[in-house]
XYZ file of C-alpha atoms in Angstrom:
567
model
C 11.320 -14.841 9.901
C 14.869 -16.526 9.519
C 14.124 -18.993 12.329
C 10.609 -19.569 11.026
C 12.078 -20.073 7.385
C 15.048 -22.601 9.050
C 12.872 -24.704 11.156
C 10.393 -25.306 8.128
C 13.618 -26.359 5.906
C 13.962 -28.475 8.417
C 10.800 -30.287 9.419
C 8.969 -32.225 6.280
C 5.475 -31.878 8.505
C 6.027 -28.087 8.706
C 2.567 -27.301 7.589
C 0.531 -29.830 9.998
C 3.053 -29.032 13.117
C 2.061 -25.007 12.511
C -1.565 -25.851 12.262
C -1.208 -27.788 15.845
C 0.556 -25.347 17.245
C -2.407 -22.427 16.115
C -4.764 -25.043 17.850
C -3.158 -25.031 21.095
C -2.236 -20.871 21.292
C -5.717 -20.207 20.144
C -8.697 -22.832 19.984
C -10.766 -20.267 18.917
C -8.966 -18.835 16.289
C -8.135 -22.348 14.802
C -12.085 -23.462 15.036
C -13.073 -19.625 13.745
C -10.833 -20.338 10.409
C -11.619 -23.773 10.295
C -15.709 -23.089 10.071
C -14.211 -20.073 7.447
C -12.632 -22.863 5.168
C -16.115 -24.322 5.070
C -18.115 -22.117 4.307
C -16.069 -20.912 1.929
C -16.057 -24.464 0.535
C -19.778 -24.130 0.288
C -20.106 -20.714 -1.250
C -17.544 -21.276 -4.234
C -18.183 -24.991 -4.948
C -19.255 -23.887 -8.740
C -15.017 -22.633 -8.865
C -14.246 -26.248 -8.804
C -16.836 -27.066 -11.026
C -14.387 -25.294 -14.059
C -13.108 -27.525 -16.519
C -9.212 -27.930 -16.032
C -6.981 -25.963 -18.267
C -5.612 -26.887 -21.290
C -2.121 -28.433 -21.287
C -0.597 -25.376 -23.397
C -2.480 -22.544 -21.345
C -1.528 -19.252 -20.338
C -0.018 -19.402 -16.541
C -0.859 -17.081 -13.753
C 1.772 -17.227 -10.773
C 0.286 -15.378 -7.641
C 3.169 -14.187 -5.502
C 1.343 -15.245 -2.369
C 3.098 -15.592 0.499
C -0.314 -14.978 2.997
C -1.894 -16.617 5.588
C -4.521 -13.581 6.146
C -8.179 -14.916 5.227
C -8.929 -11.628 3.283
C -5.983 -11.292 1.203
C -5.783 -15.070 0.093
C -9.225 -14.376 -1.127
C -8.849 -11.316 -2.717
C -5.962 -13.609 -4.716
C -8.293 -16.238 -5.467
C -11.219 -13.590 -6.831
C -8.539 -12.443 -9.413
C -6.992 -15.835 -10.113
C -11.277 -16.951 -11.137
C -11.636 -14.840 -13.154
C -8.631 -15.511 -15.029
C -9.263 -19.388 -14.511
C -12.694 -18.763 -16.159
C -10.755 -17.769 -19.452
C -9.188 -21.394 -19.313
C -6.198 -20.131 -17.312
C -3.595 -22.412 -15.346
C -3.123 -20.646 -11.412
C -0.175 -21.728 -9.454
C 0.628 -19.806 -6.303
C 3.922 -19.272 -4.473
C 3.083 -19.685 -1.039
C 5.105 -21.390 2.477
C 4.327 -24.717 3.590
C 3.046 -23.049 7.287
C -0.001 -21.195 5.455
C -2.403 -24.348 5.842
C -5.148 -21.773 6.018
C -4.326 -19.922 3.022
C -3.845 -23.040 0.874
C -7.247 -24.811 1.946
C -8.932 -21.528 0.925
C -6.943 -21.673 -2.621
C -8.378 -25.042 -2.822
C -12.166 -24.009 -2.141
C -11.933 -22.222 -5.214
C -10.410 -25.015 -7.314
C -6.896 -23.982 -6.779
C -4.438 -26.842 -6.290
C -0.862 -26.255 -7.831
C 1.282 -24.848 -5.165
C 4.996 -23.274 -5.163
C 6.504 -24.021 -1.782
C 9.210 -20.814 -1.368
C 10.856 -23.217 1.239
C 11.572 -25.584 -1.590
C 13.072 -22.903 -4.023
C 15.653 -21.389 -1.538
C 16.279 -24.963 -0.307
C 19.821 -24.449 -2.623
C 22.956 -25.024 -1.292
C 24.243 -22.680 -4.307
C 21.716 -19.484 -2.962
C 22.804 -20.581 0.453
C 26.725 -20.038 0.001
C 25.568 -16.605 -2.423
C 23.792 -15.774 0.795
C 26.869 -15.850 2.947
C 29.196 -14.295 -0.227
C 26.966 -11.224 -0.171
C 26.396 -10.659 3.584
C 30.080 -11.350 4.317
C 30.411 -8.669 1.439
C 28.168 -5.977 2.274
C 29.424 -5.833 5.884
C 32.821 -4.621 4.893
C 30.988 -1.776 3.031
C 29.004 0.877 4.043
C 26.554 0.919 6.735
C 24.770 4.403 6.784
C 21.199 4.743 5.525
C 22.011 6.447 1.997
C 24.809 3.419 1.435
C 22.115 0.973 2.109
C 19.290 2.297 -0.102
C 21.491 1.978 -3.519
C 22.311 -1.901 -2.485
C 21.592 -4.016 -5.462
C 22.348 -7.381 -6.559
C 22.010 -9.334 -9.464
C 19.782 -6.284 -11.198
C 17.220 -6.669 -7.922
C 16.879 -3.096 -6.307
C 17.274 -4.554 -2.459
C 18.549 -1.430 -0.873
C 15.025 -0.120 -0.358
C 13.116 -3.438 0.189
C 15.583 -3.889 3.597
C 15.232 -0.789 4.641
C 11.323 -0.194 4.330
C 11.234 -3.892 5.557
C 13.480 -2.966 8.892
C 11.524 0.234 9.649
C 8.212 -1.529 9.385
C 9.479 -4.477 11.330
C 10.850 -1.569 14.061
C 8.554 0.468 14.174
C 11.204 3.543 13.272
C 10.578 6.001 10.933
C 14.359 6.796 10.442
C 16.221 3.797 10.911
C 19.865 3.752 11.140
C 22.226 1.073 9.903
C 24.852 2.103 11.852
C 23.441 0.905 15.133
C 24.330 -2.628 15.912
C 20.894 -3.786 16.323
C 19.696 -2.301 12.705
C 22.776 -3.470 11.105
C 22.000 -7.001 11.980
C 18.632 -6.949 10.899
C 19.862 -5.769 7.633
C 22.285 -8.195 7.036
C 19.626 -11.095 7.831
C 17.585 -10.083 5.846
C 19.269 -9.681 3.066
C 20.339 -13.407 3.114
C 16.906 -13.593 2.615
C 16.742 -11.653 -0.673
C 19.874 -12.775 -1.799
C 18.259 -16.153 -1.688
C 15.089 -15.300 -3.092
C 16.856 -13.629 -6.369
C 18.402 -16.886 -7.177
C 15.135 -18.941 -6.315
C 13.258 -16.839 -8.884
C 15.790 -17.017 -11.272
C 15.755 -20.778 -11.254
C 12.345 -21.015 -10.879
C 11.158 -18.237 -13.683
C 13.809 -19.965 -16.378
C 11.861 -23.172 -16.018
C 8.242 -22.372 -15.179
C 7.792 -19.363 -17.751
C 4.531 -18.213 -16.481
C 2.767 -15.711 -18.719
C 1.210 -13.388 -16.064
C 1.990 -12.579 -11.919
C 0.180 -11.232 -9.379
C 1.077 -9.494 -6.289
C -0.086 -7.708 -3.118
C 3.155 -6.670 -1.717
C 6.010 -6.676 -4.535
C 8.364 -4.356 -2.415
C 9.455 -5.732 0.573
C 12.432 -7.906 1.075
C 11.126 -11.685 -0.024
C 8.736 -10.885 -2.805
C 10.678 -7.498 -4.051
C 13.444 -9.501 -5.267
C 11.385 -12.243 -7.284
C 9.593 -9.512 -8.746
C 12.353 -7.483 -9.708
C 13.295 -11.168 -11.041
C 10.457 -11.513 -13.112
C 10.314 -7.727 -14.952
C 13.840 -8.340 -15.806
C 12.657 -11.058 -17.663
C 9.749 -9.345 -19.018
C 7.183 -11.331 -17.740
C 3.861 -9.318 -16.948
C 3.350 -8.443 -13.556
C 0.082 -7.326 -12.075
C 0.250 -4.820 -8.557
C -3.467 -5.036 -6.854
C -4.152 -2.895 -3.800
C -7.197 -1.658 -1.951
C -7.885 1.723 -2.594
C -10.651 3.660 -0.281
C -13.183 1.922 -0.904
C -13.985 -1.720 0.118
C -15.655 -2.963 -3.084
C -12.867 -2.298 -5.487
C -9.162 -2.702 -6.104
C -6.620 -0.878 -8.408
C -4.318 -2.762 -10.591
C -0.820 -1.624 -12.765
C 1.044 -3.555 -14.771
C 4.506 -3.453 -13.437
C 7.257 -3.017 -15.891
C 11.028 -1.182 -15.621
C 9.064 1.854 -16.205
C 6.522 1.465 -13.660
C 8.309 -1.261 -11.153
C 8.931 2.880 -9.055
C 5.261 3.858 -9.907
C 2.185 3.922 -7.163
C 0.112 1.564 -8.417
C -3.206 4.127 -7.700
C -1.686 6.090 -10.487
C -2.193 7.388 -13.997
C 0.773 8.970 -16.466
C 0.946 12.351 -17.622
C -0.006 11.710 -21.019
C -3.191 10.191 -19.354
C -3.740 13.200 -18.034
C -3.260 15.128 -20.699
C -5.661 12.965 -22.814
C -7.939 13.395 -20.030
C -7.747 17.136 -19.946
C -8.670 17.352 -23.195
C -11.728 15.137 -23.238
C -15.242 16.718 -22.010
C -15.659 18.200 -18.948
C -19.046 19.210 -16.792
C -21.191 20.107 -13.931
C -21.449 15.470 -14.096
C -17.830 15.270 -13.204
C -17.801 17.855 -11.068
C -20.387 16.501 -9.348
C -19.334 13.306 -9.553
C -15.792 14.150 -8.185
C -17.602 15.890 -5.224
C -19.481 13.292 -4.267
C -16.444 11.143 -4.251
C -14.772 13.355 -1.728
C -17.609 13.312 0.516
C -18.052 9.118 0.507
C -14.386 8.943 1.176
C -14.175 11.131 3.923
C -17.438 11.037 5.146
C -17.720 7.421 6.645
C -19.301 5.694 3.344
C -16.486 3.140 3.119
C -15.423 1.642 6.321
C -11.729 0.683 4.747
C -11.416 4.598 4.829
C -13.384 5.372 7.509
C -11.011 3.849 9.982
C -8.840 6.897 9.412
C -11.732 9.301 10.539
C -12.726 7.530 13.312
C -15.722 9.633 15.427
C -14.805 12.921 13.252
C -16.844 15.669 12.608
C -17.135 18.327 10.342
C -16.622 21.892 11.430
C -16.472 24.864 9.655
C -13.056 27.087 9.444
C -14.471 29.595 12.938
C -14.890 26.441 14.617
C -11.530 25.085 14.047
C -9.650 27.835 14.192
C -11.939 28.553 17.701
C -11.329 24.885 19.080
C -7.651 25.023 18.414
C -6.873 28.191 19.205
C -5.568 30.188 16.133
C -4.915 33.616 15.087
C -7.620 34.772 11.903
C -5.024 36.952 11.075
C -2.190 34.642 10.139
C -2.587 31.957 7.207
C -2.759 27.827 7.967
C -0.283 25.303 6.879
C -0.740 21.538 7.674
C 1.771 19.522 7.913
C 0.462 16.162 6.926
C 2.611 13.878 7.992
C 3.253 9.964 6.653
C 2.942 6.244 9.133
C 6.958 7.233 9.804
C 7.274 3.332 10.127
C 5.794 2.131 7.268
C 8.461 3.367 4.824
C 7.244 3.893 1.802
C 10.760 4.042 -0.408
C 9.758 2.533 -3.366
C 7.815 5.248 -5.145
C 10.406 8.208 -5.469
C 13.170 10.260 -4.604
C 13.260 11.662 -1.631
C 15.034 15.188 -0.358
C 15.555 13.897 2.701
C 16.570 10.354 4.043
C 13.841 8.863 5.538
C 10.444 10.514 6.550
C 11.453 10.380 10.584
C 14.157 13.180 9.289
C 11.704 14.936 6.806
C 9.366 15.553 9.789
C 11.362 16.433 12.551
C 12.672 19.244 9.911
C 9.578 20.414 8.852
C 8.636 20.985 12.369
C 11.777 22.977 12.957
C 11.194 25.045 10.715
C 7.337 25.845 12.026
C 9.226 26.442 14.908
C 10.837 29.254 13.214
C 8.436 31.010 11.535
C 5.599 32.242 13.755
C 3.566 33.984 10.481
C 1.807 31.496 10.148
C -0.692 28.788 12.411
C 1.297 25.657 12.084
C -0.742 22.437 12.272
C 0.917 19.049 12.872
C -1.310 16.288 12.120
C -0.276 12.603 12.957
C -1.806 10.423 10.251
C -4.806 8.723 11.035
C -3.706 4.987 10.343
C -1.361 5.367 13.372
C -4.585 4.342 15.239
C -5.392 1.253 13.617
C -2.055 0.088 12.406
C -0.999 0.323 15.501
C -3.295 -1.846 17.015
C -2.819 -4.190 14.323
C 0.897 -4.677 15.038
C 0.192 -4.480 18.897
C 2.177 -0.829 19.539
C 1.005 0.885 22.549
C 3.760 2.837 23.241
C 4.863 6.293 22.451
C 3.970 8.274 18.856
C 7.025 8.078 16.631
C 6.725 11.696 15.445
C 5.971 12.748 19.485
C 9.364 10.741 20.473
C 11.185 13.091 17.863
C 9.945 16.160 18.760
C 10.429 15.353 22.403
C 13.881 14.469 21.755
C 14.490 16.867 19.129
C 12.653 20.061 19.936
C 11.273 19.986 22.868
C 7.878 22.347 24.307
C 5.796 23.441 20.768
C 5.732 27.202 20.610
C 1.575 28.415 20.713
C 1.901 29.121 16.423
C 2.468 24.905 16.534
C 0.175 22.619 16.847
C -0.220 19.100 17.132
C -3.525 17.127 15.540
C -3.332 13.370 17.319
C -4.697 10.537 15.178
C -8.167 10.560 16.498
C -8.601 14.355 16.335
C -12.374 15.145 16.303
C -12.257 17.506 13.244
C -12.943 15.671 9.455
C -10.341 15.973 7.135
C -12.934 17.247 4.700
C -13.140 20.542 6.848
C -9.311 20.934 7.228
C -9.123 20.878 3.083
C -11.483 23.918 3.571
C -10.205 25.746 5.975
C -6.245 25.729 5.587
C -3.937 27.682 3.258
C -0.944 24.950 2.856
C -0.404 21.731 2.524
C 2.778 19.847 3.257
C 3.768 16.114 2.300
C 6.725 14.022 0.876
C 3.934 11.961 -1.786
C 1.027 11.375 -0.095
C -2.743 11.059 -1.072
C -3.007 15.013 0.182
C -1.090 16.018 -2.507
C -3.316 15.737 -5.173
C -6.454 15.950 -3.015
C -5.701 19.661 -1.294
C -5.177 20.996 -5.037
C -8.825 19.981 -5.750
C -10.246 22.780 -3.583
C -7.400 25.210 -4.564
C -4.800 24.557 -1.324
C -1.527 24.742 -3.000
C 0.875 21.812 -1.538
C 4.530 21.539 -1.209
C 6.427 18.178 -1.532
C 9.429 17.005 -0.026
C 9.882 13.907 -2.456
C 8.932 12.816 -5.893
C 6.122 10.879 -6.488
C 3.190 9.798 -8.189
C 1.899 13.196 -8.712
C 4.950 15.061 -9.739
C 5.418 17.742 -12.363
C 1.780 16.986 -13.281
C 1.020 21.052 -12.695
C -0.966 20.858 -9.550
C 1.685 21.041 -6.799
C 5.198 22.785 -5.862
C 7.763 20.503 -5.938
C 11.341 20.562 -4.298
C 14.498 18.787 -5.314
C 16.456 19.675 -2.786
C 16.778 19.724 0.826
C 17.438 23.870 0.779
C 14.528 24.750 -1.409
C 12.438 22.702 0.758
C 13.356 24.484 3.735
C 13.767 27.782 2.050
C 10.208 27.462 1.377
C 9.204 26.855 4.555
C 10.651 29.551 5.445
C 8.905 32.108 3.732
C 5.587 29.630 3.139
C 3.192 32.289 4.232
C 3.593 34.026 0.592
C 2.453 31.070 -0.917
C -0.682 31.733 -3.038
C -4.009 29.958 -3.926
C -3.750 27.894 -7.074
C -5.413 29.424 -10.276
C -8.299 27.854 -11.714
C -6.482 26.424 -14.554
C -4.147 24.235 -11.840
C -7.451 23.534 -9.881
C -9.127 21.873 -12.970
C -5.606 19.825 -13.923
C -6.254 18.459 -9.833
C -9.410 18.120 -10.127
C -9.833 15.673 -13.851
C -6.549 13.588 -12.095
C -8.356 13.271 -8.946
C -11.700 12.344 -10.914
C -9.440 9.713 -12.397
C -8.014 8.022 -9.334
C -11.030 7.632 -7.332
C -13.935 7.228 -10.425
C -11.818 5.235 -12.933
C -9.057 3.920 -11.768
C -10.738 1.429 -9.070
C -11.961 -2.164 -10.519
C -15.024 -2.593 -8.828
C -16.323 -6.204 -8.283
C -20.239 -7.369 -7.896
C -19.610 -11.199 -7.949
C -18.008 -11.026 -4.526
C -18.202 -8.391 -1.532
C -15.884 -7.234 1.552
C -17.116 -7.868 4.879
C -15.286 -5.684 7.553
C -15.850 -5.703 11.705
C -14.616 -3.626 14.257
C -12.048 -5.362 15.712
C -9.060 -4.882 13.379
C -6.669 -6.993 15.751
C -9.074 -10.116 14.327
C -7.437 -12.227 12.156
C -11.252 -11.949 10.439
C -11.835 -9.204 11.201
C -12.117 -8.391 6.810
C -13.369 -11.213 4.836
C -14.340 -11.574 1.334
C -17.667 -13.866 0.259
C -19.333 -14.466 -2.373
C -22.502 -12.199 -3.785
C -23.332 -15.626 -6.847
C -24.296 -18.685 -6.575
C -23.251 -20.146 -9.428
C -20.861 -19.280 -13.096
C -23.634 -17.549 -14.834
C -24.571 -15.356 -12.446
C -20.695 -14.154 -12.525
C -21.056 -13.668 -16.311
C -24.207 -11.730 -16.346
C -21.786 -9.892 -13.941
C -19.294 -8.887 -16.284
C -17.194 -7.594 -13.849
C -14.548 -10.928 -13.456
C -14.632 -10.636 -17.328
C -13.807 -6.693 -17.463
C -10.525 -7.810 -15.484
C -9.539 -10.785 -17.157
C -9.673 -8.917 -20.240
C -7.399 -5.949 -19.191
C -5.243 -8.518 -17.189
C -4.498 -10.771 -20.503
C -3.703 -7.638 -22.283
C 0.040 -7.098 -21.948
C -0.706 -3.452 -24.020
C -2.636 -2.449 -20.826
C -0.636 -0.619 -17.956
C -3.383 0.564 -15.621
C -6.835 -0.346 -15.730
C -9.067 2.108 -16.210
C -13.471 1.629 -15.941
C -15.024 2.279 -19.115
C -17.783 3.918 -17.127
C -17.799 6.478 -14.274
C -22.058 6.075 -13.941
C -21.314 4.312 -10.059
C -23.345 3.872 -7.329
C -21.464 2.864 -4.390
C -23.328 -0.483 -3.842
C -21.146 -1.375 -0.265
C -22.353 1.499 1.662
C -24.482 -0.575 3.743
C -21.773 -2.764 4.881
C-alpha cells in the first residue's frame, strides 16, 4: 500500500497509468469493466437527469476508498437516494480507482476527494515520522499495541486487525521483526490520515458520512476524526441476505458497536410488545432461508450441505449418545475482528488453541471443532491455498486430537441448521452463533464481549480463568429456560426481520466464481425516478439517514417475502 500510495504522490497521471497497466495484466478484465461502466451508464441515465443541489445543501461524504464494482455501487444506491432529497455527494476516493469513479459518474456523481491530495502534507508527513520514531522506542507486544492512540483516533486495533488480515495470522505478534515493521508502516499511514481528516473535516463540514469499512487502518482514523467532531456517520454492511443492508449511526457510543445490532433497551421495548405463533413463524422461516441456500451471500458458507438429523451426525462422526455435544465455533482467525469488544484473551489464534486444550482435557463430553465456513471462500478470494490457520496451531500446539475431539473442515457436509439441533453447547468469542444457538435453547459461552452481551440469553466470561474453568466442567451446563429462549428468540426476530433495509429499486447479482472481480454486481430493477418513488424504499432510507435522532434503522414492517430467491 505504502509504495502504491508513494508512486501516486508522485505521478500527476496516476489514474490513466493504473488503468494501462490493468489493460496490459488483464485485457479481459479491463474490457469486462469497461462494457460494466456502460451499461451501467445506460441503466441509471435518469440519476443524472436530477436537478443539481442547492448551493446551501446538506453534504454526504462517502468514505470510499473502492475499486470493487459491487461496493462502489452499493455507495452510489445510498448516495441516490439521498441525492433525490436535493443532497450534495462527494466521495473520498484514490486517484488509481478509474473504475470506481466512472461508475460514481453513471449515477450523476462528480465531486471527488482525492486521499492522495489530503496526506500530500509535509506537516502529516514529519507527524508521520514523530510518531513512528516514537512508538518504536515503546512497547512492541500485542496488548501494548492494541491501546495505541493518537490524537483521540483508537489506532491500536485498526493496525493490528489490518496486519492479521493482511497476514493471514490469527495471532499476530509485534515482537517479530517482520510484524513490527508492518506495524510501524502502517501506522504512518494513520498518522497521516488523522491529520488529513482533520484538515479536511474543519473546512468541508459535511453533514452526513458513509462507510463500508470504518475500522481498518486508513478509513478508521478519519472516522474516528469525524465522530469526534460529531458529524453523523452512517456504517452499511451486507447482512445474509443479498437484497438488503444494515445501517448504524456511528457515534462515541456506538463507534465499538456491530453495526447488525440493536440496544438493550430495544430489546426490552421489544419484549414487551406483542408476541405470536406470526413471529414465531416468521423467525423460523428466517432460520431456514438463511441456512438453507435461499440467499446465495449466505449460502457460500454452506456450500453442498445437508441436513441430518442428531443419529445421523452423531453416526457419521462417530460419537458417544451417552456423553453431551459442545461445538466449538470458531472465528476467520485472520480476519480480526477487534473493534467490537473486549476480549479475555489476546487475539482469537490464542482463544482457540485454548479452547481446544481444554477439550483435550475433558473427555465427558463429544468435542466438535468446526472451522468457519468463510475460510472456503475468503480464502480463495485472497488467493490462500496453504495450510488452515487453526490446523497449523493445533499441529504445532497439540498435536494428534484425542477420539472425544473432533474437527468439522469448512466444507463439512452436515447444515448448520442440524448442528443447532443436535448439540448441547455452544462456544464463541461474539459471533453470529451466539445469539442464534439460544433460539433453539443451546446455551452458549463467550470468550469476549460483544454485541450480544448481558442481554440474558448467553453465559458470559470476563476473565481468562472463568472461561477455562468453565470449560472445564462444561458438561453441567444446562438447557436455557423458556423465558431466556423467548429474550433470543424476539432479538433474533429483530436482527434478521427488522433490522435489514431491503431495497426493490436495485438488485444483487452474484456468480460462482468469487475470485471475479464481478463476480457480485448491483443493477438496476427501474427505469426511470418514478418508478423509484412508487418504490418507497430509497425514500424509507433517506428518511432514517437525514435523521440524526435515528441510531439503527429499523423496517416498519416485518410482512417480507424474500423477493431475491431466484437469483
Amino acid at each position: 500500500m505504502k509504495a502504491l500510495q508513494d508512486w501516486v504522490r508522485r505521478t500527476p497521471l496516476a489514474g490513466p497509468l493504473a488503468d494501462a497497466v490493468v489493460r496490459l495484466r488483464s485485457p479481459d478484465l479491463y474490457r469486462r469493466l469497461r462494457a460494466d461502466e456502460a451499461l451501467t451508464w445506460d441503466a441509471v441515465g435518469f440519476a443524472r437527469q436530477l436537478p443539481p443541489p442547492a448551493a446551501d445543501a446538506p453534504v454526504l461524504l462517502v468514505l470510499s476508498m473502492t475499486n470493487n464494482t459491487y461496493a462502489a455501487k452499493l455507495e452510489c444506491m445510498q448516495a441516490l437516494a439521498l441525492r433525490r432529497k436535493g443532497w450534495r455527494v462527494r466521495v473520498l476516493t484514490s486517484n488509481v480507482y478509474t473504475h470506481a469513479r466512472n461508475l460514481y459518474r453513471a449515477f450523476g456523481i462528480d465531486e471527488f476527494v482525492a486521499f492522495e491530495d489530503l496526506i500530500a502534507s509535509q506537516s502529516a508527513e514529519a507527524a508521520a515520522n514523530e510518531e513512528v520514531a516514537r512508538r518504536a522506542e515503546t512497547p512492541m507486544d500485542f496488548q501494548s499495541v492494541l491501546e495505541w492512540t493518537y490524537r483521540g483516533a483508537w489506532l491500536g486495533p485498526q493496525l493490528l486487525s489490518s496486519v492479521s488480515r493482511r497476514r493471514f495470522d490469527g495471532a499476530p505478534d509485534p515482537r517479530k521483526p517482520e510484524v513490527r515493521g508492518a506495524l510501524l508502516e502502517q501506522l504512518a499511514e494513520s498518522v497521516r490520515f488523522v491529520h488529513a481528516a482533520e484538515h479536511y473535516l474543519e473546512r468541508a463540514l459535511p453533514t452526513l458520512i458513509l462507510v463500508n469499512e470504518p475500522n481498518y487502518h486508513v478509513i478508521g482514523p478519519f472516522v474516528d476524526v469525524a465522530i469526534a467532531r460529531g458529524i453523523s456517520t452512517i456504517h452499511f454492511t451486507q447482512p445474509s441476505r443479498e437484497d438488503a443492508l444494515v445501517q448504524k449511526k456511528l457515534t462515541r457510543e456506538t463507534r465499538r458497536v456491530h453495526p447488525n445490532s440493536i440496544t438493550a433497551e430495544t430489546l426490552d421495548r421489544l419484549i414487551a410488545s406483542p408476541w405470536g405463533e406470526a413471529q414465531e413463524r416468521e423467525l423460523d422461516t428466517e432460520f431456514e432461508q438463511r441456512y438453507g441456500g435461499v440467499w446465495k451471500v449466505q449460502a457460500r458458507n454452506q456450500p453442498g450441505t445437508v441436513d441430518m438429523t442428531p443419529d445421523e451426525i452423531r453416526d457419521s462422526l462417530k460419537l458417544s449418545p451417552a456423553r453431551p455435544t459442545a461445538v466449538l465455533f470458531s472465528h476467520v482467525l485472520w480476519d480480526a475482528n477487534l473493534f467490537y469488544g473486549k476480549d479475555v484473551f489476546e487475539n482469537y489464534g490464542e482463544w482457540f488453541i485454548e479452547t481446544v486444550k481444554a477439550a483435550v482435557a475433558n473427555p465427558r463430553l463429544n468435542w466438535l471443532i468446526k472451522l468457519h465456513p468463510a475460510n472456503l471462500w475468503k480464502r480463495k478470494m485472497s488467493g490462500v491455498t496453504d495450510e488452515f490457520g487453526e490446523m497449523r496451531l493445533i499441529r504445532e500446539q497439540i498435536g494428534e486430537l484425542p477420539d472425544h475431539v473432533r474437527i468439522l473442515l469448512p466444507d463439512t457436509q452436515i447444515s448448520t441448521l442440524s448442528l443447532f439441533r443436535m448439540v448441547d453447547v455452544g462456544i464463541t468469542v461474539r459471533g453470529s452463533i451466539g445469539y442464534e444457538l439460544p433460539c433453539f435453547g443451546v446455551p452458549v459461552v463467550t470468550a469476549g464481549t460483544g454485541r450480544y452481551s448481558g442481554f440474558g440469553f448467553t453465559e458470559d466470561h470476563a476473565t481468562r480463568a472463568s472461561y477455562l474453568a468453565r470449560m472445564a466442567c462444561l458438561e453441567q451446563i444446562e438447557r436455557l429456560p423458556p423465558d431466556r429462549v423467548h429474550r433470543a428468540r424476539v432479538h433474533a426476530h429483530a436482527l434478521f426481520a427488522l433490522r435489514p433495509w431491503i431495497y426493490r429499486s436495485f438488485r444483487t447479482e452474484i456468480g460462482t466464481d468469487v475470485s471475479d472481480p464481478l463476480f457480485q454486481n448491483l443493477v438496476p430493477t427501474v427505469a426511470d425516478d418514478r418508478q423509484i418513488g412508487h418504490n418507497g424504499d430509497l425514500d424509507d432510507f433517506a428518511a432514517w439517514a437525514a435523521n440524526p435522532e435515528a441510531i439503527d434503522y429499523l423496517a416498519r414492517s416485518t410482512a417480507r417475502a424474500p423477493q431475491s430467491a431466484g437469483l
